[in-house]
PDB file of C-alpha atoms in Angstrom:
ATOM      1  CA  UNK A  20      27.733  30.733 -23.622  1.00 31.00           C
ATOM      2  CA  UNK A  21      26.025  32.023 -20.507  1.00 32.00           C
ATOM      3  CA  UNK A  22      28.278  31.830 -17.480  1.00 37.00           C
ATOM      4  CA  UNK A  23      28.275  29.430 -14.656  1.00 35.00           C
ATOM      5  CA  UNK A  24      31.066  29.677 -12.680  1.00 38.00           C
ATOM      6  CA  UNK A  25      32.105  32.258  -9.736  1.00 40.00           C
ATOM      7  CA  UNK A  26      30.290  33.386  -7.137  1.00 38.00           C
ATOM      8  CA  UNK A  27      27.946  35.981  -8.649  1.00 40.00           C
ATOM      9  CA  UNK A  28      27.281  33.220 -11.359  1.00 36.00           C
ATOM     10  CA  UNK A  29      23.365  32.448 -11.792  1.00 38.00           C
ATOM     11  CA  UNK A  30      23.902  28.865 -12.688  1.00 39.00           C
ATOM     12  CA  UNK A  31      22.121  26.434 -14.348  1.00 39.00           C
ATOM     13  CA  UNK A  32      19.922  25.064 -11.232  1.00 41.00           C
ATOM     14  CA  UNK A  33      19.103  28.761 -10.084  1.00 41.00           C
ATOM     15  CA  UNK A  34      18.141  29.997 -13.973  1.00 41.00           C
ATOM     16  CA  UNK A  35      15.725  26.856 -14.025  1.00 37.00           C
ATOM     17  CA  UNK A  36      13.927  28.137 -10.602  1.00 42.00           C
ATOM     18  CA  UNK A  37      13.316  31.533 -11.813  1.00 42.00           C
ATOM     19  CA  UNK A  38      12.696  29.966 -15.614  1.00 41.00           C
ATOM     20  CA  UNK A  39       8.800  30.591 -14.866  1.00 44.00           C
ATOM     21  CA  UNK A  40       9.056  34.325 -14.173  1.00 55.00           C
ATOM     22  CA  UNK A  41       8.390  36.798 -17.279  1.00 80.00           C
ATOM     23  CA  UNK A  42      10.793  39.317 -18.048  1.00 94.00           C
ATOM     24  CA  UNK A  43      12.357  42.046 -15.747  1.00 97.00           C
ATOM     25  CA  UNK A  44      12.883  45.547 -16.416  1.00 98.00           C
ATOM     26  CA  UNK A  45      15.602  47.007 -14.957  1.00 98.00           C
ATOM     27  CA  UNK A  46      15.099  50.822 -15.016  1.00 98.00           C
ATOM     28  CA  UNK A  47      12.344  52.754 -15.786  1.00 98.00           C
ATOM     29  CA  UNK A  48      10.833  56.559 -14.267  1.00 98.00           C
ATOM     30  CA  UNK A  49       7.917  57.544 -12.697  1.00 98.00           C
ATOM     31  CA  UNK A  50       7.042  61.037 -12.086  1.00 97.00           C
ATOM     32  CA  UNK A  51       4.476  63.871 -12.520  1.00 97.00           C
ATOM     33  CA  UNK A  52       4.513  67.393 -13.273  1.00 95.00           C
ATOM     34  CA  UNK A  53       4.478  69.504 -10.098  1.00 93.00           C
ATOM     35  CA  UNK A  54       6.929  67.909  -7.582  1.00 94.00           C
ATOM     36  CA  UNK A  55       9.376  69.218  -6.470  1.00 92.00           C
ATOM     37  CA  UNK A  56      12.947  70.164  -8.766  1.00 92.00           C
ATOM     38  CA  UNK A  57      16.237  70.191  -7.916  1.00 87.00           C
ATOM     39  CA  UNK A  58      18.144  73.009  -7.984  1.00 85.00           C
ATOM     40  CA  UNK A  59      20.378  71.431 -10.306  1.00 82.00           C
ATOM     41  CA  UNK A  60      19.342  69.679 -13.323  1.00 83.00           C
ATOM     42  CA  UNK A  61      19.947  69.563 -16.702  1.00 80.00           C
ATOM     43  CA  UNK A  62      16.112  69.122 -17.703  1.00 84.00           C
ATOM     44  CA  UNK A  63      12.589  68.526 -16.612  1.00 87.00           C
ATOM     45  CA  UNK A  64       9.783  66.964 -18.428  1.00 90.00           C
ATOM     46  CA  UNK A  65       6.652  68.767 -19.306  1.00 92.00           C
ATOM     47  CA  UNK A  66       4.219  65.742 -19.011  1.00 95.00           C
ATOM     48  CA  UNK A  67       3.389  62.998 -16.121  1.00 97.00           C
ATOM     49  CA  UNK A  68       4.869  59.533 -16.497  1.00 97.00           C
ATOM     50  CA  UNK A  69       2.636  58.021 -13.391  1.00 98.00           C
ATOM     51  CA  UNK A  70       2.919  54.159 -11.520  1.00 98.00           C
ATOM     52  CA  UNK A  71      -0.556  53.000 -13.210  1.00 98.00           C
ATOM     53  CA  UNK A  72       0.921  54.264 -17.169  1.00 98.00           C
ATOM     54  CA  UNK A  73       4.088  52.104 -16.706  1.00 98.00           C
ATOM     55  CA  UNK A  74       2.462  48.958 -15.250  1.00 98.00           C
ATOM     56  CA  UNK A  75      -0.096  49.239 -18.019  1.00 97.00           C
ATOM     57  CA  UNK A  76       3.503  49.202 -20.073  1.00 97.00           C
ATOM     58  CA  UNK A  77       4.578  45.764 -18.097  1.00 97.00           C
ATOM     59  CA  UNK A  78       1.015  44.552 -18.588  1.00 96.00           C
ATOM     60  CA  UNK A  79       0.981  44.966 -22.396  1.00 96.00           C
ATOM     61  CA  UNK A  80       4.704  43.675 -23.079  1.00 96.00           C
ATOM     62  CA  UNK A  81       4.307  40.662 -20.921  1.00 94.00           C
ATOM     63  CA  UNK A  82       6.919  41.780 -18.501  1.00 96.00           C
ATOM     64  CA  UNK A  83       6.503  40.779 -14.490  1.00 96.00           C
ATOM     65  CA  UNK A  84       8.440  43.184 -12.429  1.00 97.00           C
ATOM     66  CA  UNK A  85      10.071  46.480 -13.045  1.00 98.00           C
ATOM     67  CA  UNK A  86      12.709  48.675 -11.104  1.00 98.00           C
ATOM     68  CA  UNK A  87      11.819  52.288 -10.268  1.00 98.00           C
ATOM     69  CA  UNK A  88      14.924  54.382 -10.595  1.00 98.00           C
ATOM     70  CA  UNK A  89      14.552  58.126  -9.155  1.00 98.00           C
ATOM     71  CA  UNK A  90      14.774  60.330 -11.793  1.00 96.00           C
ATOM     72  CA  UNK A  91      17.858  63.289 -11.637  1.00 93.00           C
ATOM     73  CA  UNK A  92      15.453  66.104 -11.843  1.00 95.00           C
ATOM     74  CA  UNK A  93      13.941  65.328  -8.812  1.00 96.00           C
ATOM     75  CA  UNK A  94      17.263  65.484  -6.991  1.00 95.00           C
ATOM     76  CA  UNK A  95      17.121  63.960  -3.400  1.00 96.00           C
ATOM     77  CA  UNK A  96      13.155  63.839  -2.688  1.00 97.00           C
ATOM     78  CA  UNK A  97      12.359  60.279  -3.211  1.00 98.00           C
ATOM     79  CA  UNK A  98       8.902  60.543  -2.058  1.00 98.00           C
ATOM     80  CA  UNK A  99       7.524  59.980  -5.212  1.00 98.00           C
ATOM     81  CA  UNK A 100       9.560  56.763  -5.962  1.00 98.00           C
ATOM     82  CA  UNK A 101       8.564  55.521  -2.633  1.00 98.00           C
ATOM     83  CA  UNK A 102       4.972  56.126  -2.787  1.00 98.00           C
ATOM     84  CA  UNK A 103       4.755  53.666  -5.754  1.00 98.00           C
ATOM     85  CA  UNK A 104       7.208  51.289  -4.316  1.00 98.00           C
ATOM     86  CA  UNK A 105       4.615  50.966  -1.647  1.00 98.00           C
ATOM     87  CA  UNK A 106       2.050  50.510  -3.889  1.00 97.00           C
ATOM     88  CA  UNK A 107       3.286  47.289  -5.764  1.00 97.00           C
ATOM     89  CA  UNK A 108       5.880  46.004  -3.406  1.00 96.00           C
ATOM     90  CA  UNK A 109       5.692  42.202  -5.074  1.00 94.00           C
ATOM     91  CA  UNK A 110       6.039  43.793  -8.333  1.00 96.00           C
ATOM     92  CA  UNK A 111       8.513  46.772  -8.081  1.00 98.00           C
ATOM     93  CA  UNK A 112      12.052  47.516  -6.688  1.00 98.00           C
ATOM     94  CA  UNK A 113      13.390  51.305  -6.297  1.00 98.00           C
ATOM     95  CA  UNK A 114      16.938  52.703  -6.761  1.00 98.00           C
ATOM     96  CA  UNK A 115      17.039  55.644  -4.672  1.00 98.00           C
ATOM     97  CA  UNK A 116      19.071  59.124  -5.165  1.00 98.00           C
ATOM     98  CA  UNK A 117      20.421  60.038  -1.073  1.00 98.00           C
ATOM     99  CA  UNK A 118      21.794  63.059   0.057  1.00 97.00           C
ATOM    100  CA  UNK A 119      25.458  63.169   0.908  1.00 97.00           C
ATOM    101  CA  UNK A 120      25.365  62.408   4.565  1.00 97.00           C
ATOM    102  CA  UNK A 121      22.230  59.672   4.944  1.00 97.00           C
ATOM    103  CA  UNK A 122      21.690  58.384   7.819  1.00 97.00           C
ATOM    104  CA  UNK A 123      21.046  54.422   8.827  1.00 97.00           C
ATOM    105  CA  UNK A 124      17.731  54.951   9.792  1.00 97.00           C
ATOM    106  CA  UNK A 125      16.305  56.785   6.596  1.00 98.00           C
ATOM    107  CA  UNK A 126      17.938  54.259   4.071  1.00 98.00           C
ATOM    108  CA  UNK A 127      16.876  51.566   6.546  1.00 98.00           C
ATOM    109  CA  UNK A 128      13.040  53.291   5.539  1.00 98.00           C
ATOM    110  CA  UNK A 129      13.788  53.069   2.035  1.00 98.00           C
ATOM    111  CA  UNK A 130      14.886  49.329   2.543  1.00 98.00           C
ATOM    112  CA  UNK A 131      11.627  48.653   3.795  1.00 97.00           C
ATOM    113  CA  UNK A 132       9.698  50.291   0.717  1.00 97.00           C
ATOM    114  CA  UNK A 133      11.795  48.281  -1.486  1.00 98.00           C
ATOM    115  CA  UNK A 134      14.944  50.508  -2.472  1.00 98.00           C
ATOM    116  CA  UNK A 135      18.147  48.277  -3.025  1.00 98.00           C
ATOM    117  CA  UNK A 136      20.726  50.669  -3.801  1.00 98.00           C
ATOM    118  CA  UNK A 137      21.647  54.414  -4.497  1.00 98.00           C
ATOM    119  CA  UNK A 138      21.962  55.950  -7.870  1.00 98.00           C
ATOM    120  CA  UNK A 139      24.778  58.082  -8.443  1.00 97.00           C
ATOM    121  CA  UNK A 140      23.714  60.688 -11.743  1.00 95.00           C
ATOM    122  CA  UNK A 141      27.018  62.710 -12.202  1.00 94.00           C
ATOM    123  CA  UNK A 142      26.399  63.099 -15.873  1.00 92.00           C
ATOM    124  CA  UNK A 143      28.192  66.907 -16.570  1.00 88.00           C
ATOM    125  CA  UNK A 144      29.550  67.069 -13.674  1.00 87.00           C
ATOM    126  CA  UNK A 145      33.089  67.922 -12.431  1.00 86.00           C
ATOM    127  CA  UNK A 146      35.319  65.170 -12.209  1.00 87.00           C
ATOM    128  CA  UNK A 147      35.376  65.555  -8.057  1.00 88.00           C
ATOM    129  CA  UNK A 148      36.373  63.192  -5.384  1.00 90.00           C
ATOM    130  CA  UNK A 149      33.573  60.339  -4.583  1.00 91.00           C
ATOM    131  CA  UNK A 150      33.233  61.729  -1.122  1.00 92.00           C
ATOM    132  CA  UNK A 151      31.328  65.085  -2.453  1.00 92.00           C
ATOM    133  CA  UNK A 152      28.583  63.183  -3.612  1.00 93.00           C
ATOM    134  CA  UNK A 153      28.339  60.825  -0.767  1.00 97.00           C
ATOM    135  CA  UNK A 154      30.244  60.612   2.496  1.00 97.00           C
ATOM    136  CA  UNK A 155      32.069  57.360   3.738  1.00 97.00           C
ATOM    137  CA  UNK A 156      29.400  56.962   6.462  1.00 98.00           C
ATOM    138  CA  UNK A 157      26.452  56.856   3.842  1.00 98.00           C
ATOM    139  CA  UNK A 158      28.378  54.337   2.044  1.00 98.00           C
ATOM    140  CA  UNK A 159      29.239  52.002   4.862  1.00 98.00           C
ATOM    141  CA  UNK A 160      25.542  52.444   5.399  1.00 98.00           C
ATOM    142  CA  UNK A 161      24.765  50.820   2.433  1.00 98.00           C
ATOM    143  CA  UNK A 162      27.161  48.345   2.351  1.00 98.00           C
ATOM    144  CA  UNK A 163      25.764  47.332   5.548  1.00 97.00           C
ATOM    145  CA  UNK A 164      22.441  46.773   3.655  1.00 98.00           C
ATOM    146  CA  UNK A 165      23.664  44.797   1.152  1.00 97.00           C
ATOM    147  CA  UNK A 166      22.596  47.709  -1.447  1.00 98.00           C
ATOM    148  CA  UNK A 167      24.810  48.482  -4.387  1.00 98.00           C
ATOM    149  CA  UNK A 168      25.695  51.650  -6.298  1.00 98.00           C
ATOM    150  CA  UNK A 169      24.675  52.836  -9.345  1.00 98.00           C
ATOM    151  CA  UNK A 170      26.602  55.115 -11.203  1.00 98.00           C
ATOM    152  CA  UNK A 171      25.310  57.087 -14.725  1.00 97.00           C
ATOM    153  CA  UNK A 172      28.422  58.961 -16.131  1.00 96.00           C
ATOM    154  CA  UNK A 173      30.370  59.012 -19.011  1.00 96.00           C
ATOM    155  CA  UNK A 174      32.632  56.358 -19.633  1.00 96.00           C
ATOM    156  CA  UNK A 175      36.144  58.312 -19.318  1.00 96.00           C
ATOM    157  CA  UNK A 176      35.161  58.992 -15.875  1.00 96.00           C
ATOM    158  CA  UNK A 177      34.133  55.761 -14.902  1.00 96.00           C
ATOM    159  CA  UNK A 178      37.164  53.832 -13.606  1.00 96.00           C
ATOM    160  CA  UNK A 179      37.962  56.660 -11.617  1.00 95.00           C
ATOM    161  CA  UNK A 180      34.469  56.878  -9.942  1.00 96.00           C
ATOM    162  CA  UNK A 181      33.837  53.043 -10.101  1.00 97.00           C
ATOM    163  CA  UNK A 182      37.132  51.844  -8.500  1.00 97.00           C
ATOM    164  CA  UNK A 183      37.041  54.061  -5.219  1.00 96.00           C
ATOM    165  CA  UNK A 184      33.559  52.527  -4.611  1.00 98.00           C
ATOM    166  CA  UNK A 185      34.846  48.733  -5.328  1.00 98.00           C
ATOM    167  CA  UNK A 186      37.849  49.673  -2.968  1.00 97.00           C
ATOM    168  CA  UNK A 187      34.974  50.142  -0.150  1.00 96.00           C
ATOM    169  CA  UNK A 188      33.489  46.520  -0.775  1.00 97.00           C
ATOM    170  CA  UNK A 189      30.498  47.613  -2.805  1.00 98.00           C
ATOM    171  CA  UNK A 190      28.842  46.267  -5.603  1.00 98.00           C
ATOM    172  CA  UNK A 191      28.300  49.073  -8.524  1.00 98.00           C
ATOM    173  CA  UNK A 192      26.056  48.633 -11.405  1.00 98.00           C
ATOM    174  CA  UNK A 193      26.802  50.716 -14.668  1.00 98.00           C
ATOM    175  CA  UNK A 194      24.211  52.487 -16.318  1.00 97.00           C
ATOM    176  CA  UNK A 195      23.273  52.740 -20.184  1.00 95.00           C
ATOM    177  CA  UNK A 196      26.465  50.683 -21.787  1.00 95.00           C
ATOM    178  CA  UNK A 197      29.010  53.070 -19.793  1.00 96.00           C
ATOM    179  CA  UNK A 198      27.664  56.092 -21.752  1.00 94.00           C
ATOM    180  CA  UNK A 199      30.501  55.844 -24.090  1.00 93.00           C
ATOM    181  CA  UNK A 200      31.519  59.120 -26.430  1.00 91.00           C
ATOM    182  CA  UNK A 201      28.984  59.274 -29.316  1.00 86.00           C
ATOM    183  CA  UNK A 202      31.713  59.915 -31.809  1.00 88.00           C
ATOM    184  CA  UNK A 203      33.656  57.035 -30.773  1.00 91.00           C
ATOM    185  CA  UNK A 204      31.183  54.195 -29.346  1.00 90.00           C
ATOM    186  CA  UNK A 205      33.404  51.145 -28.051  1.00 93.00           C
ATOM    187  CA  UNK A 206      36.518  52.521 -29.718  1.00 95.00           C
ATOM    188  CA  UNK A 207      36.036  55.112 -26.370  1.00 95.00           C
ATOM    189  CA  UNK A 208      39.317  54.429 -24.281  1.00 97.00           C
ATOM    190  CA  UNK A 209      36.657  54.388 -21.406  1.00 97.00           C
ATOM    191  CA  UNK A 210      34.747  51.819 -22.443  1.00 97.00           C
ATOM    192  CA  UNK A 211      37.403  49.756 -22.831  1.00 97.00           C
ATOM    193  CA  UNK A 212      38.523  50.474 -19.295  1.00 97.00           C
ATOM    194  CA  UNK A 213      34.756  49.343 -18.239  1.00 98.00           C
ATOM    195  CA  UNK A 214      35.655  46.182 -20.081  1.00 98.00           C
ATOM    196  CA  UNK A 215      38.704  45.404 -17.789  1.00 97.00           C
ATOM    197  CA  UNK A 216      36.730  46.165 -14.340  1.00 97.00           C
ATOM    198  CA  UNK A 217      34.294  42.972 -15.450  1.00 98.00           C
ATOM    199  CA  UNK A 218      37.609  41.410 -13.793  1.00 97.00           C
ATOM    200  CA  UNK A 219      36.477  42.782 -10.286  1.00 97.00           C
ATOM    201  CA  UNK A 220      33.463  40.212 -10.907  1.00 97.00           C
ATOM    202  CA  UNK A 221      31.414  43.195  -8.305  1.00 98.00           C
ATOM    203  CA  UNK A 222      30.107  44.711 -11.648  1.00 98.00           C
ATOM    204  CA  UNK A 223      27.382  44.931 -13.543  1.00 98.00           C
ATOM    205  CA  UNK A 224      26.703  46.629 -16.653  1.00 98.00           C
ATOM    206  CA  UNK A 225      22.730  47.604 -17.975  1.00 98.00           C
ATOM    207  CA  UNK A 226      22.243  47.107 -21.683  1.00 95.00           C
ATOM    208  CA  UNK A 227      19.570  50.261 -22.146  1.00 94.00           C
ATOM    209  CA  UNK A 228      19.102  53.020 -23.642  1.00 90.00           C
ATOM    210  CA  UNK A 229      21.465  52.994 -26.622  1.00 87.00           C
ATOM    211  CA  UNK A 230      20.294  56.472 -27.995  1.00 84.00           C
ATOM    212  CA  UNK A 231      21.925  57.916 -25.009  1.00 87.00           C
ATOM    213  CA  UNK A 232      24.922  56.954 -26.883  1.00 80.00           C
ATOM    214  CA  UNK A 233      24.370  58.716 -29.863  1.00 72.00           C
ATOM    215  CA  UNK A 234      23.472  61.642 -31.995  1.00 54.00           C
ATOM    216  CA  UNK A 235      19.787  62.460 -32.326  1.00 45.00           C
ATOM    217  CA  UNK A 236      19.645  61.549 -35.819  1.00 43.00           C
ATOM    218  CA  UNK A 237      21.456  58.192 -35.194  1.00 52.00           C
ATOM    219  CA  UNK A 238      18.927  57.674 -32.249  1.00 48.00           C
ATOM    220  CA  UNK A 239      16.479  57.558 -35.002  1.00 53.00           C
ATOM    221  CA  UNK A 240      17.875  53.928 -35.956  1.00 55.00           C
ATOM    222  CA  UNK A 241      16.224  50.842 -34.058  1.00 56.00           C
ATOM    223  CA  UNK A 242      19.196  48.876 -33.580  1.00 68.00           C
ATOM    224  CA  UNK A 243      22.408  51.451 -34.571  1.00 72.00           C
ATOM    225  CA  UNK A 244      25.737  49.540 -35.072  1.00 80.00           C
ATOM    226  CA  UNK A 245      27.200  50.942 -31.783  1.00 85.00           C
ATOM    227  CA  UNK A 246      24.466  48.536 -29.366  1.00 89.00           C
ATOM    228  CA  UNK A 247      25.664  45.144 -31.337  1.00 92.00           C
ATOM    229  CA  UNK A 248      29.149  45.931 -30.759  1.00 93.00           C
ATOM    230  CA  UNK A 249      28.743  46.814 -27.061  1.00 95.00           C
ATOM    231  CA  UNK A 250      26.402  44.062 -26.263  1.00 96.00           C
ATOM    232  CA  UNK A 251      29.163  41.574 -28.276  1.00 96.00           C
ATOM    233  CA  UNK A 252      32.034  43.010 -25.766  1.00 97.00           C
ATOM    234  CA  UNK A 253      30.225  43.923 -22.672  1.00 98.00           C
ATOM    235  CA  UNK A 254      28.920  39.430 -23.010  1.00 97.00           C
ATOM    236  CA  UNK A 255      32.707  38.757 -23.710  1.00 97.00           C
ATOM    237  CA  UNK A 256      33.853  40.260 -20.980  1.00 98.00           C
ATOM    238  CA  UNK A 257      31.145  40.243 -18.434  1.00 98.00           C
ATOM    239  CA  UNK A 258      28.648  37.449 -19.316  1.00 97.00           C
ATOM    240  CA  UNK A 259      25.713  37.459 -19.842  1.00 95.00           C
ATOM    241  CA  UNK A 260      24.990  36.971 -15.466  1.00 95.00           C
ATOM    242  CA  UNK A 261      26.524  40.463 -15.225  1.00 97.00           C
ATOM    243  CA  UNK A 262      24.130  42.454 -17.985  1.00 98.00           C
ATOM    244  CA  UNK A 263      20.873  43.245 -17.389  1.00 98.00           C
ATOM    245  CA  UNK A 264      18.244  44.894 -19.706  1.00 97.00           C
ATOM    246  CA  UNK A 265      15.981  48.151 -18.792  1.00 97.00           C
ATOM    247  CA  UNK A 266      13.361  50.250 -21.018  1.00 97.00           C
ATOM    248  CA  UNK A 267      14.633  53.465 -19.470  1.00 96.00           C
ATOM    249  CA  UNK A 268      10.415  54.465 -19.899  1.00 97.00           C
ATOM    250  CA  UNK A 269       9.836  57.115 -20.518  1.00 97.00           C
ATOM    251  CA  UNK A 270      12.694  57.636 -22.723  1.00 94.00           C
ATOM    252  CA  UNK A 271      12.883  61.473 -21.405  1.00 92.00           C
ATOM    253  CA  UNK A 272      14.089  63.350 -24.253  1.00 89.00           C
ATOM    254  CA  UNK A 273      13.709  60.968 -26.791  1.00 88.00           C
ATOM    255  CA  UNK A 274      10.037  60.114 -26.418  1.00 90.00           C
ATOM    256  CA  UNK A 275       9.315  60.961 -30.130  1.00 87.00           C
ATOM    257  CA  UNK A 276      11.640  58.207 -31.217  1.00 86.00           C
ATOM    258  CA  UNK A 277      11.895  55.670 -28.869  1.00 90.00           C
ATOM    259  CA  UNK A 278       8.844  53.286 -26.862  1.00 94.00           C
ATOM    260  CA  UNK A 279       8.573  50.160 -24.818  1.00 96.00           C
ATOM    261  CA  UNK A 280       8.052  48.110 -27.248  1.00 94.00           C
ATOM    262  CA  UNK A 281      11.079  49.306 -29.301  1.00 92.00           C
ATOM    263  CA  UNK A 282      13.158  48.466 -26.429  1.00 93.00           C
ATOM    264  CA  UNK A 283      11.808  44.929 -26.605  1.00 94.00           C
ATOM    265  CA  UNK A 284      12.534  44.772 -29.955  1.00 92.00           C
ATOM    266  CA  UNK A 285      16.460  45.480 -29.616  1.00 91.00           C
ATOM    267  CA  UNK A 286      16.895  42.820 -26.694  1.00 94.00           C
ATOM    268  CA  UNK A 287      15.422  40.162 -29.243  1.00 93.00           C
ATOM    269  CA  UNK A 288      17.622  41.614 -32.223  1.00 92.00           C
ATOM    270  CA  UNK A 289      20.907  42.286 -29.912  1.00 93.00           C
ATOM    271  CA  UNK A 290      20.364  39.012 -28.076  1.00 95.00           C
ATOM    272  CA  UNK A 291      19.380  36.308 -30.261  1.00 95.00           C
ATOM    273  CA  UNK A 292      19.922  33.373 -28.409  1.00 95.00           C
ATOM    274  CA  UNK A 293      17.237  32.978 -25.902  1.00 94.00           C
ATOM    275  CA  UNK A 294      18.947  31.587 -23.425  1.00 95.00           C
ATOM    276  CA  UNK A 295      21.380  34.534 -23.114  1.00 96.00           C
ATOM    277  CA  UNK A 296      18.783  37.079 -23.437  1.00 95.00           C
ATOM    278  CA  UNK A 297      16.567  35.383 -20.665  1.00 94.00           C
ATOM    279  CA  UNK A 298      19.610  35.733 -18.152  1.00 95.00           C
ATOM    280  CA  UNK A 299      20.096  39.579 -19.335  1.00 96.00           C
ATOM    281  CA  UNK A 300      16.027  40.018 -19.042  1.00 96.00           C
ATOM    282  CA  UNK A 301      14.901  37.920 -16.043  1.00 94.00           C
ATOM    283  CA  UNK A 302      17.515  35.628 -14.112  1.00 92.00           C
ATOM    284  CA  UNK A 303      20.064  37.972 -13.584  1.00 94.00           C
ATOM    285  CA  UNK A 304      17.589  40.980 -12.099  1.00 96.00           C
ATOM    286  CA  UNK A 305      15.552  38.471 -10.512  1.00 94.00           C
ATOM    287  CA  UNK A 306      18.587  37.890  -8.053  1.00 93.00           C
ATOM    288  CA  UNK A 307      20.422  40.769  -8.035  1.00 96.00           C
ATOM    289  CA  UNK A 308      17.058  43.224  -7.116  1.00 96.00           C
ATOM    290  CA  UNK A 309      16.043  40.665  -4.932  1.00 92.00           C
ATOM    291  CA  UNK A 310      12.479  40.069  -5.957  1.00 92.00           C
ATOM    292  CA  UNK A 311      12.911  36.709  -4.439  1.00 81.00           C
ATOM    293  CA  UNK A 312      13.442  38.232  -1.335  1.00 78.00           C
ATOM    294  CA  UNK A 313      10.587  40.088   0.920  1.00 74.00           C
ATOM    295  CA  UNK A 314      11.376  43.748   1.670  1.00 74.00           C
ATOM    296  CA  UNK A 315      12.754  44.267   4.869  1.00 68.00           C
TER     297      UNK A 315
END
């Protein structure tokens, strides 16, 4: 049953006004060989994965809007992201990566190239305080914009990142099911905790990129076994107002295995019913990026 009660419900009335927009994908790439690196990162890609390649993408899967999400290698430089932002403002929205101390009047840029929130990729990193990746300043900051955090680290770590961050009044969106332990899936103790912070109703939990999740030769699978339980516990506990879906184009890493229309595929097989899958594929991004909303 999709959910229609609470305050960050949809509801019936608002999933009927956005009923005539196509689908919504709610985190894809976009870079190009030659920009800048950070000085940390765990990879880089060694081909371009430009604006016009993934609109063609939305174009030939029938999906309306996308949201940009700045990629890790590229560290703090959001140029890139912002460039193509401005190029498709009705069309895209942008989850920026910030350095630690941002000020007002540089996220209050971003705002107005269509960034709603700050990613937060701590993926192998040490298990620090929140306040060395971003100061309680930059955070108010964003709070004051109405911007969320989103947070891509495994799921034992995730309470302890994800409460701190509720504590401060903001909204947090998990990425790729809670990046649960490949060896154990939702039998992680992790992902389990993720299941009790649906509770905090400030949560919300993308359903993408399952082969994240796994070993490379499971990856190979188009649906494995660990994406129907997850999606099966994450709508339990959530709903299905509190899950969106993303491509995660270009699939770095996994581009031998995995396309757009693959990721299609699994919504339709993981999500049956079309009325829950339209609320995890269009009415729940619609709202919570705001593409009913101008850009500040």
């Amino acid at each position: 049953m999709i959910e229609t009660t609470g305050s960050d419900a949809i509801g019936q009335q608002a999933a009927l006004r956005l009923s005539h927009l196509a689908l919504i994908d709610s985190h894809a790439h976009v870079f190009e060989r030659g920009l800048p690196l950070a000085r940390q990162r765990r990879y880089a890609p060694d081909y371009d994965a430009p604006l016009d390649v993934y609109l063609e993408q939305l174009d030939a899967h029938h999906v309306s809007r996308g949201v940009l999400v700045q990629p890790s290698f590229l560290g703090t430089d959001c140029d890139y992201l912002l460039a193509a932002l401005r190029r498709a403002p009705d069309r895209l929205r942008g989850v920026a990566v910030v350095e630690r101390d941002c000020g007002l009047e540089a996220l209050t840029a971003m705002a107005r190239a269509g960034v709603v929130g700050i990613r937060l990729n701590l993926i192998g990193l040490p298990d620090v305080p929140i306040e060395t990746s971003v100061t309680p300043e930059t955070l108010a900051h964003v709070r004051r914009l109405g911007w969320h955090v989103e947070v891509h680290a495994e799921a034992a770590r995730l309470e302890r990142i994800v409460q701190p961050l509720l504590d401060k009044g903001l909204n947090v969106v998990i990425d790729h099911f809670g990046r649960p332990d490949a060896a154990l899936g939702v039998d992680d103790e992790g992902f389990r905790r993720l299941l009790n912070l649906a509770s905090t109703r400030r949560v919300w939990v993308k359903i993408s990129a399952a082969y994240r999740n796994l070993s490379f030769a499971e990856s190979e699978n188009l649906i494995p076994r660990f994406a129907h339980d997850a999606v099966r516990l994450l709508t339990e506990a959530f709903g299905v107002n509190r899950l969106m879906w993303g491509s995660d184009w270009p699939h770095t890493q996994f581009e031998a295995s995995q396309d757009f229309g693959r990721t299609l595929d699994a919504l339709r097989t993981l999500l049956p019913n079309e009325a829950e899958r339209r609320a995890v594929s269009c009415g729940t991004s619609a709202k919570f990026y705001r593409f009913d909303e101008p850009t500040i």
